[in-house]
Coordinates of C-alpha atoms in Angstrom, one line a residue:
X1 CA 104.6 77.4 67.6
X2 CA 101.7 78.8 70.1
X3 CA 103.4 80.9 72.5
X4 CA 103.6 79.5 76.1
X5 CA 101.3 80.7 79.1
X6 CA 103.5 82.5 81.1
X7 CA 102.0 81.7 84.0
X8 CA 102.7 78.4 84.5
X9 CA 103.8 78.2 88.5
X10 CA 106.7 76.2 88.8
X11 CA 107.5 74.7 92.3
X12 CA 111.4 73.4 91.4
X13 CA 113.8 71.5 93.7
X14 CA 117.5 73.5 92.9
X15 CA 119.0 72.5 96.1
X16 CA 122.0 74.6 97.4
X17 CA 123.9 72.9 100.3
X18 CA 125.6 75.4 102.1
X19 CA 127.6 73.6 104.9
X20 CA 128.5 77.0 106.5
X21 CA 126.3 78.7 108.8
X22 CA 128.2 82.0 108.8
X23 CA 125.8 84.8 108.1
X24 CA 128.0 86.4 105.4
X25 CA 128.8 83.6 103.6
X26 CA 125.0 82.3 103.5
X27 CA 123.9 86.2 102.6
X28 CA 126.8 85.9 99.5
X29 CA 125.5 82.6 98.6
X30 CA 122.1 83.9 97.9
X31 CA 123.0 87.0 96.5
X32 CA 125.8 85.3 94.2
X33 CA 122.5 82.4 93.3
X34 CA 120.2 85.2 92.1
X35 CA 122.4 87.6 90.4
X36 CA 123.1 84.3 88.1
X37 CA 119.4 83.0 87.8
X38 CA 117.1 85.7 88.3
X39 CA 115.4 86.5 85.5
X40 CA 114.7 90.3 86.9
X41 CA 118.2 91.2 87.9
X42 CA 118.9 92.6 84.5
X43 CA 116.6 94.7 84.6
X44 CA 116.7 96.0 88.1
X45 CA 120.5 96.6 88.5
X46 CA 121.0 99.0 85.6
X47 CA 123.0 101.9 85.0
X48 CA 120.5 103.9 87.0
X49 CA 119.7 101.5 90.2
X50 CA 123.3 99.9 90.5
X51 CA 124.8 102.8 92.8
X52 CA 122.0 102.2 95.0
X53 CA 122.1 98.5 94.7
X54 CA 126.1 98.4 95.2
X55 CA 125.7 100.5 98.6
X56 CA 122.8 98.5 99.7
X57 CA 125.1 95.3 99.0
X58 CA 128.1 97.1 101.1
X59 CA 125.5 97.5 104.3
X60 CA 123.7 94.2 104.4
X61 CA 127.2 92.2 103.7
X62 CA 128.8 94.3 106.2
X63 CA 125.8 93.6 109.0
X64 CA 126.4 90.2 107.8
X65 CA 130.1 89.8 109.1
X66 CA 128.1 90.9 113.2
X67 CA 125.3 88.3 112.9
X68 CA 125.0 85.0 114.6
X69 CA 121.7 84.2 115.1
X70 CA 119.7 82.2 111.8
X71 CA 116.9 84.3 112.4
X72 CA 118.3 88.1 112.1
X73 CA 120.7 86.6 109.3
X74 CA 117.4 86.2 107.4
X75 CA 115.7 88.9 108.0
X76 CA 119.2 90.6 106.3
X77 CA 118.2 88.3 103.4
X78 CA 114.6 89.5 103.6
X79 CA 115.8 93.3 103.2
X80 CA 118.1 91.7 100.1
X81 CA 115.1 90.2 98.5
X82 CA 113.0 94.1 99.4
X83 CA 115.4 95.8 97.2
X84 CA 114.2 94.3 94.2
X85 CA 110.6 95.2 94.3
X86 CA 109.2 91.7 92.8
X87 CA 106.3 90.2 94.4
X88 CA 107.2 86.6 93.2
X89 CA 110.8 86.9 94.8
X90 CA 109.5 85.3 98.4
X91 CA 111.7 84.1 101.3
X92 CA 110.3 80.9 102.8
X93 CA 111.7 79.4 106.0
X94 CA 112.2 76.3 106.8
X95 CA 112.6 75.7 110.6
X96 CA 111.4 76.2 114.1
X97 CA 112.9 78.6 115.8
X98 CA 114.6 78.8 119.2
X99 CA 112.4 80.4 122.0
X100 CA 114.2 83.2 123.8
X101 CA 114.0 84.2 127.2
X102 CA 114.1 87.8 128.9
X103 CA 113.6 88.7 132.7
X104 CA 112.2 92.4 133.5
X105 CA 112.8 93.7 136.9
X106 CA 109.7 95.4 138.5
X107 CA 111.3 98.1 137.9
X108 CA 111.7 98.0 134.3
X109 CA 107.7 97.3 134.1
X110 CA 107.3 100.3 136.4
X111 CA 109.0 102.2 133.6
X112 CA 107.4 100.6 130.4
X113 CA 103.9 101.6 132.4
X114 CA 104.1 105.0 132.3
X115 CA 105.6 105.5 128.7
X116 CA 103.5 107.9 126.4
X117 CA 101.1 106.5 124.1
X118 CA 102.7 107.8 121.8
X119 CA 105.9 105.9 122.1
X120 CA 107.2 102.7 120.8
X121 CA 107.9 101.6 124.3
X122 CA 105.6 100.3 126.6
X123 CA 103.3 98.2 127.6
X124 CA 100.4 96.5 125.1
X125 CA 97.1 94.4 125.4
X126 CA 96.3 92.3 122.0
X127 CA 92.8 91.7 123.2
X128 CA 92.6 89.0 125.7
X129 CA 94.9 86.6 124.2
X130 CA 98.3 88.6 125.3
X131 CA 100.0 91.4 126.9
X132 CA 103.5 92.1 126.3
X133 CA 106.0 94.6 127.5
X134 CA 107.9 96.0 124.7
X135 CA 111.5 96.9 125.7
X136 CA 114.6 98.2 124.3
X137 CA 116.4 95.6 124.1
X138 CA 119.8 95.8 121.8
X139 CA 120.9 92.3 120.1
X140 CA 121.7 91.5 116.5
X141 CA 119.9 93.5 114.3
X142 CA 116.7 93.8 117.3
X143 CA 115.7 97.4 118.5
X144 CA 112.9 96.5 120.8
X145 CA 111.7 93.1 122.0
X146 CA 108.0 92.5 122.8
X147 CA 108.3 90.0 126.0
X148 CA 105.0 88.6 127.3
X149 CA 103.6 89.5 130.7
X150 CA 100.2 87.3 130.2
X151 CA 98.7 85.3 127.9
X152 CA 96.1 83.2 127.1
X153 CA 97.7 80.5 124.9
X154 CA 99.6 77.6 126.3
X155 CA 102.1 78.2 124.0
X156 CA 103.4 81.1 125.0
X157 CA 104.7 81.9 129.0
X158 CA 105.7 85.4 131.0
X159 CA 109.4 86.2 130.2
X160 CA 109.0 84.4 126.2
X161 CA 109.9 86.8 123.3
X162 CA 106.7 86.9 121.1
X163 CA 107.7 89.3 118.5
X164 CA 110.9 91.8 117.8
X165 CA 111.3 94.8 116.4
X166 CA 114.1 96.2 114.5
X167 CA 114.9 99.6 113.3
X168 CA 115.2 100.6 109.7
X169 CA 115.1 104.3 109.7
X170 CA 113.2 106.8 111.8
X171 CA 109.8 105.6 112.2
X172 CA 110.1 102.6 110.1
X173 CA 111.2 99.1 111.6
X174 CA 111.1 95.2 110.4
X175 CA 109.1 93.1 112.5
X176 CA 110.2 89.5 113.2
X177 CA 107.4 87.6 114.5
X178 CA 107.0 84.2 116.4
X179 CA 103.5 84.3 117.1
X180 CA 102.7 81.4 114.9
X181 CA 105.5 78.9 116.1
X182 CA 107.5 80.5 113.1
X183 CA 109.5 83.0 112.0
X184 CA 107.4 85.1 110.0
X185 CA 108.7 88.8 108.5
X186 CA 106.8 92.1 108.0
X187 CA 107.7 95.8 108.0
X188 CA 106.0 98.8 110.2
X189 CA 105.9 102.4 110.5
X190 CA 105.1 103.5 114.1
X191 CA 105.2 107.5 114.6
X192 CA 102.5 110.4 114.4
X193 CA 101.0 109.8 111.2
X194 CA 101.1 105.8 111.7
X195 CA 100.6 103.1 113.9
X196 CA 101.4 100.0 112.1
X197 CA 101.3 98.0 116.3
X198 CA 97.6 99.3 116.5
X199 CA 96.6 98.0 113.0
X200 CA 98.1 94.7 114.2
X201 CA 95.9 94.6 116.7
X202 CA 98.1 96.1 119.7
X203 CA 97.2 98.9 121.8
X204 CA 98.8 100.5 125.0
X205 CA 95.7 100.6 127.9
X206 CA 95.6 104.6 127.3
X207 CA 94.3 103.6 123.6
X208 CA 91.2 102.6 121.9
X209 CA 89.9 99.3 121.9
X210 CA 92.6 96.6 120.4
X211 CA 91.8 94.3 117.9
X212 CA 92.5 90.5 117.8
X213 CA 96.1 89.8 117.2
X214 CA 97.8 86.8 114.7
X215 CA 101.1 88.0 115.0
X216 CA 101.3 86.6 111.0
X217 CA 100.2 89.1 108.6
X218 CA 99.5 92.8 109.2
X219 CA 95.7 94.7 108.4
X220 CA 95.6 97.8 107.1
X221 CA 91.9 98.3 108.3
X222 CA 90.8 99.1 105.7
X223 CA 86.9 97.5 105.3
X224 CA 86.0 95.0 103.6
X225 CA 84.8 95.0 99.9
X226 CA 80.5 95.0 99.3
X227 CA 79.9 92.1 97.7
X228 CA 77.6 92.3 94.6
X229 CA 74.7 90.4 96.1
X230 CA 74.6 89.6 99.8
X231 CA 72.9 86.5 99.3
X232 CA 75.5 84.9 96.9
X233 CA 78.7 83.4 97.9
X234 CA 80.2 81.0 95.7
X235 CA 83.0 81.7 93.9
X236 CA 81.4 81.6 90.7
X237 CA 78.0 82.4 89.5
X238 CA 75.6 84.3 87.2
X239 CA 72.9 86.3 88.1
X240 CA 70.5 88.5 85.9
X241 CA 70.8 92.3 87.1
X242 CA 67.8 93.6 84.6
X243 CA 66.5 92.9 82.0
X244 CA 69.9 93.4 79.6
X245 CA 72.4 93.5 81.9
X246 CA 74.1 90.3 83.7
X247 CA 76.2 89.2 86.5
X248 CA 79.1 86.9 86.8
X249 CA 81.6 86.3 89.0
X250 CA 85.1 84.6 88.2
X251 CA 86.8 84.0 92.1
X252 CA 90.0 82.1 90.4
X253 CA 91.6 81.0 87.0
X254 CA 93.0 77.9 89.1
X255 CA 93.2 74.7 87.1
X256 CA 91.6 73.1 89.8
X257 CA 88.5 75.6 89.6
X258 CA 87.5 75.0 86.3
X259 CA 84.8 72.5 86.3
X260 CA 82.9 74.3 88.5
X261 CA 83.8 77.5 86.6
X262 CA 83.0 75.6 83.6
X263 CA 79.6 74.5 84.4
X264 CA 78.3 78.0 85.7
X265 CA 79.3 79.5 81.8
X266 CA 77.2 76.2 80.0
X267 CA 74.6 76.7 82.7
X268 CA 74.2 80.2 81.5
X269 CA 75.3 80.6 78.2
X270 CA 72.0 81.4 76.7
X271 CA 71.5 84.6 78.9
X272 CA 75.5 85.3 78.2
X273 CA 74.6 85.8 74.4
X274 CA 71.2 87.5 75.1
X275 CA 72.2 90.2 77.2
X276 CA 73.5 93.6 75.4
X277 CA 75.4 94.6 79.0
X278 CA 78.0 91.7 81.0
X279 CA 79.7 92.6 84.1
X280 CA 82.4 90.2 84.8
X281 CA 83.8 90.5 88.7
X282 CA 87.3 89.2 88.6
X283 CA 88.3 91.0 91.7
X284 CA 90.8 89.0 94.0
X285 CA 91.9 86.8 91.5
X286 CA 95.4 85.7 91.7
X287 CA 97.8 83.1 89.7
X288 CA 96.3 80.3 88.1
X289 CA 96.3 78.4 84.6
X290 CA 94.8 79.6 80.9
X291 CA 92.0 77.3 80.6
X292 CA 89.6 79.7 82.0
X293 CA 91.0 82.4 79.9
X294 CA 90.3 80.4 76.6
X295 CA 86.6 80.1 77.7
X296 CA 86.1 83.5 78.2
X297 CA 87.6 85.0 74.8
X298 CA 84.6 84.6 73.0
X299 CA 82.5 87.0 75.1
X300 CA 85.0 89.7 74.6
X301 CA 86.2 89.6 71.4
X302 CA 85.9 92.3 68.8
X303 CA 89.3 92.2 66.9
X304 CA 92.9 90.2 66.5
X305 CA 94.4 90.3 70.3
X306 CA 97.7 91.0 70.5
X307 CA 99.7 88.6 73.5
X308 CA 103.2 89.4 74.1
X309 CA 105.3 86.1 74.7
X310 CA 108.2 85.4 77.3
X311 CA 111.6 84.4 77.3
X312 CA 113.6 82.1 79.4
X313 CA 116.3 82.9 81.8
X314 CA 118.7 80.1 80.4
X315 CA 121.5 78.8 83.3
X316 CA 122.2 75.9 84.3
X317 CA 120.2 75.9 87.1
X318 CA 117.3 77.2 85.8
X319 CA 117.2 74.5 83.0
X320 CA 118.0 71.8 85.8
X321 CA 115.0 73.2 87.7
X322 CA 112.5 72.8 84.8
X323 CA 113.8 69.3 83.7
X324 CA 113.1 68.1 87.4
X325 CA 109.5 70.3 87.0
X326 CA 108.7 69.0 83.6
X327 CA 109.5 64.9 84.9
X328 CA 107.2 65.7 88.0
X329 CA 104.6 67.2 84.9
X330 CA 104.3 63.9 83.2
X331 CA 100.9 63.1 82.4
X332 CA 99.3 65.9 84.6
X333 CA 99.9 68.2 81.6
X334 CA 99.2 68.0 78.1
X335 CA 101.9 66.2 76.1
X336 CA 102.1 69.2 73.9
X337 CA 102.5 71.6 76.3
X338 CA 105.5 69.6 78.1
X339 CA 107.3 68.8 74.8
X340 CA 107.2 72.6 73.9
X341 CA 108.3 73.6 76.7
X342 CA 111.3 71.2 77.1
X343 CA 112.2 72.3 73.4
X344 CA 113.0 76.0 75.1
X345 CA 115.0 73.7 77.8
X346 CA 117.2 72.1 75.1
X347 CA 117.8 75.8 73.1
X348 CA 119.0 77.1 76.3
X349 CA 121.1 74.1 77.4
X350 CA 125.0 75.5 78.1
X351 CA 124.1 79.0 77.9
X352 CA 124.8 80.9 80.9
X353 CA 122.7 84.2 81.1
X354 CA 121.1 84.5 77.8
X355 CA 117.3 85.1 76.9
X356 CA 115.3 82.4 74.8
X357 CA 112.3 82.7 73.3
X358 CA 109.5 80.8 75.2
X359 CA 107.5 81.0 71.3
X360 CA 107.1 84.3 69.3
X361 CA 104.4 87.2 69.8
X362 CA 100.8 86.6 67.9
X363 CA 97.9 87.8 67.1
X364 CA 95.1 85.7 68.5
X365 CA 92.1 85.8 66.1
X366 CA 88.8 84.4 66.6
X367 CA 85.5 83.8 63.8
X368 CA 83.8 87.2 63.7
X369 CA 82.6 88.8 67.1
X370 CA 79.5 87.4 69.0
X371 CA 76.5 90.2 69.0
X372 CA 76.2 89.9 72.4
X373 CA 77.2 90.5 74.8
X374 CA 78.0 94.4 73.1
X375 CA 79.5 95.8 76.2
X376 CA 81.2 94.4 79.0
X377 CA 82.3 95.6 82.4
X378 CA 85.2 94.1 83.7
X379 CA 85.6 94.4 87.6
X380 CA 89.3 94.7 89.1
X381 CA 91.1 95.9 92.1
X382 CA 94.4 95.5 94.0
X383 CA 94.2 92.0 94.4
X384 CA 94.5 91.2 90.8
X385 CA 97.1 89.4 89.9
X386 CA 99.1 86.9 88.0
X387 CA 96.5 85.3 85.8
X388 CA 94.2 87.6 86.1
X389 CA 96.4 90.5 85.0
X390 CA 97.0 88.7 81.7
X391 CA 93.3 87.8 81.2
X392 CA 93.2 91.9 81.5
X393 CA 95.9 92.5 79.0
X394 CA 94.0 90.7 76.2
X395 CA 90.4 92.2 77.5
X396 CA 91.4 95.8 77.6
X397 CA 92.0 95.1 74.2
X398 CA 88.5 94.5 72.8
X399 CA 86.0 97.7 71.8
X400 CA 83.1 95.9 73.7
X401 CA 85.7 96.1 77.5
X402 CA 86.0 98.5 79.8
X403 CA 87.8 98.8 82.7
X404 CA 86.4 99.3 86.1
X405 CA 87.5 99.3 89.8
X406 CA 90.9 100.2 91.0
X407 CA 94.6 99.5 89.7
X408 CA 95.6 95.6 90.0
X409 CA 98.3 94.5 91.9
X410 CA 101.4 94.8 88.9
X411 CA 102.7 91.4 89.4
X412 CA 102.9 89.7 85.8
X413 CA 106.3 91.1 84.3
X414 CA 108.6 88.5 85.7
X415 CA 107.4 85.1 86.3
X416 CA 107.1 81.0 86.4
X417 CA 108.8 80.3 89.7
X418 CA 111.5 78.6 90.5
X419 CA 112.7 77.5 93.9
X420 CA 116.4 77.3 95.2
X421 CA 116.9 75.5 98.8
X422 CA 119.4 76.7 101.1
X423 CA 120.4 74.3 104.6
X424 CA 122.1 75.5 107.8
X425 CA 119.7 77.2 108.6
X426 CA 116.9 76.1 106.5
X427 CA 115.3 78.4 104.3
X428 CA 114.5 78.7 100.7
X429 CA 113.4 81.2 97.8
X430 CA 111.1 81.6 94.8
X431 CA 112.6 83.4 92.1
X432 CA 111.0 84.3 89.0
X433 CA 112.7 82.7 85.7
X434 CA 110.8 84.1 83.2
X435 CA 110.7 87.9 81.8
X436 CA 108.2 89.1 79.4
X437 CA 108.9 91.1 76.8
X438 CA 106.0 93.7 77.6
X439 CA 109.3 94.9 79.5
X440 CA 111.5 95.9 76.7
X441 CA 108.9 97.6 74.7
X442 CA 107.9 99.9 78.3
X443 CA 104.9 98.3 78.5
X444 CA 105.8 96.5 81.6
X445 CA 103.3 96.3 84.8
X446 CA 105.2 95.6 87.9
X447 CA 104.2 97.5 91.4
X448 CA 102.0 100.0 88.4
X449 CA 99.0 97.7 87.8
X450 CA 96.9 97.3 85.3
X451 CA 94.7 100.7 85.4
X452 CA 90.6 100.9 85.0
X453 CA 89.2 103.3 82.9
X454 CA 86.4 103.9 85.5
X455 CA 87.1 104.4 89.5
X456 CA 84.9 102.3 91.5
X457 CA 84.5 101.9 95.5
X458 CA 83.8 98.5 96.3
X459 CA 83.6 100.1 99.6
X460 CA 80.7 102.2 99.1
X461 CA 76.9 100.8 99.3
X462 CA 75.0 100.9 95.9
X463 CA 78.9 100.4 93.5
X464 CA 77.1 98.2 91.4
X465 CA 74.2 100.1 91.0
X466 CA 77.1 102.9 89.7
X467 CA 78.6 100.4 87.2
X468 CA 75.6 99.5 85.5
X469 CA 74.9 103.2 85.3
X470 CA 78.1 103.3 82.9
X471 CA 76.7 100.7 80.2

């Protein structure tokens, strides 16, 4: 049996109906769903980790038992969810939120006005869209609330609570914005050495310039990557660099980008077996199917590839969540693939807790190795993930590869989602349900990355002229 892709996202439909809205009992209720289902709990509550976890359980339940607000009752599960250190462990909520309300006296503005810059305190411009004063303000889990003074939107009025602030440790605080007409989670540091408000985009009037503020996702400023050529923007294409060296850039391994992937690779084919020197750009390439992969192999090829297989979490829940998966899959999959995978279903059935094989370990062996291309330069950095750090794990592999860039995201270990729905309040999660077994062998890559052999900044002019230089 062909081993499965492991990457294979699964969007399921477990429900959980929770008629209490009690924060403790919803915070147990998640916490009692993963330790059952989640494929990466085994391996992250060990011997070593489960002192830390069991105290971090005591806190969060015990700020649990004080919370009566949906919103700060999340944010606890938010921190729950932290502790595991698994990008595709994700919190998604479900509901609108209630606006709050908070009057300052002129006097309390008099105060927030002269607060040092170097404060949390105080009052901040985001551009012209907004100005808040951010307040002490002591409820729930909240340290500091940022209440608008001005702003530009309709949406928002003086006195509404845009954003809140709550304290984790000294420096360090979860923010809970409601920027977007949602609750939306994200943690800061804001001391000497850090600012996390001004990479959001806030600055007191004292400060430098502010930037423009989405209250959604943070910016680390850093600048953005050169692109290879100016002049070329699609998500894939070939271009000749010289005369034996060429260009091409894979943006996704989506399903849904394969034609057009597809048709760039016949397009050029002839100059992808004449050149001695390939540089293939994967940079910023996330999840998506094998299909691309597949094509690819040939280029890179120089020996038997070894690709380590997954096992399924078998519960009862998990199962139920890829029956529903695999009915919603009819004919939009291959047959094949669908039957295979609902044979793993029926070997798990009744077990609670056990590993099954998803299909054995192989060695994936092509006819003998194309002449050219005879060296290839793959390009990766921090946004590499999913897919694309599988497509590494067999490329690294070949003698013609090499590695260049910075490390990739190290999100590949646990995976093929599932997703468990919670009511009152609305909210539900994405847990992994598959574990590979790169893990027990030590070869796992979670929050390490895949590393290159080469260093490259994407952020310096002339990089590419750099990596050619290395063929």
């Amino acid at each position: 049996m062909k081993a499965i892709a492991v990457l294979l996202l699964l969007l399921c439909n477990t429900v959980v109906n929770a008629q209490e809205c009690d924060c403790r009992k919803k915070f147990d209720s998640v916490q009692v769903y993963l330790r059952k289902n989640y494929a990466g709990f085994i391996d992250k509550v060990t011997p070593v980790t489960e002192q830390a976890y069991t105290a971090m359980l005591a806190k969060l339940r015990l700020q649990a038992a004080t919370i009566k607000g949906a919103t700060h009752c999340l944010l606890l599960v938010n921190r729950y969810l932290r502790f595991f250190k698994d990008q595709h462990l994700a919190l998604h909520i479900g509901y609108t939120p209630l606006r709050e309300k908070i009057t300052l006296t002129p006097q309390q503005l008099d105060l927030l006005q002269k607060q040092p810059v170097s404060g949390v305190a105080g009052i901040y411009q985001a551009d012209s869209l907004y100005k808040v004063a951010l307040v002490k303000n002591l409820r729930g889990l909240r340290t500091y609330a940022g209440v608008i003074m001005e702003s530009a939107s309709p949406d928002w009025k003086p006195g509404d609570v845009l954003f809140e602030l709550a304290a984790t440790g000294p420096d360090k605080f979860d923010m809970i914005s409601y920027a977007a007409q949602e609750v939306n989670f994200d943690t800061l540091t804001i001391g000497k050495q850090r600012d996390g408000l001004s990479a959001l985009g806030w600055q007191k009037p004292a400060a430098a310039s502010p930037q423009q503020f989405t209250g959604v996702k943070k910016s680390d400023n850093t600048p953005a990557e050169i692109p290879a050529f100016a002049d070329m923007t699609a998500p894939f294409f070939f271009r000749q660099i010289n005369d034996s060296t060429g260009y091409l850039r894979i943006s996704s391994f989506d399903a849904a980008s394969y034609p057009a992937a597809d048709s760039v690779l016949n397009a050029s084919d002839e100059y992808l077996r004449r050149n001695p020197n390939l540089v293939i750009d994967v940079r910023n390439n996330g999840a998506g199917a094998d299909k691309l992969i597949e094509r690819l192999r040939p280029l890179l090829y120089t020996q038997p590839v070894r690709i380590t297989g997954a096992d399924f979490y078998a519960t009862p829940d998990n199962i139920a969540a890829w029956r529903h998966t695999l009915d919603e899959q009819t004919g939009k999959l291959p047959g094949e693939y669908v039957e295979q995978i609902r044979t793993v279903i029926e070997q798990g059935s009744g077990l609670q807790g056990r590993l099954v094989s998803m299909g054995p370990d192989e060695n994936m062996i092509l006819p003998a190795p194309l002449p050219a291309p005879a060296k290839v330069a793959v390009l990766i950095n921090g946004r590499c993930s999913n897919t694309a750090e599988q497509f590494l794990l067999e490329a690294v592999q070949s003698q013609k590869v090499k590695l260049m860039g910075a490390p990739t995201a190290g999100a590949l270990d646990y995976s093929n989602i599932a997703r468990v729905r919670f009511s009152a309040p609305d909210f539900s999660i994405d847990y992994p349900v598959t574990r590979s077994r790169r893990i027990a062998a030590g070869q796992g890559i979670d929050n390490k990355g895949i590393q290159p052999a080469v260093k490259v900044n994407f952020h310096s002019a002339g990089w590419l002229e750099e990596v050619v230089k290395q063929f």
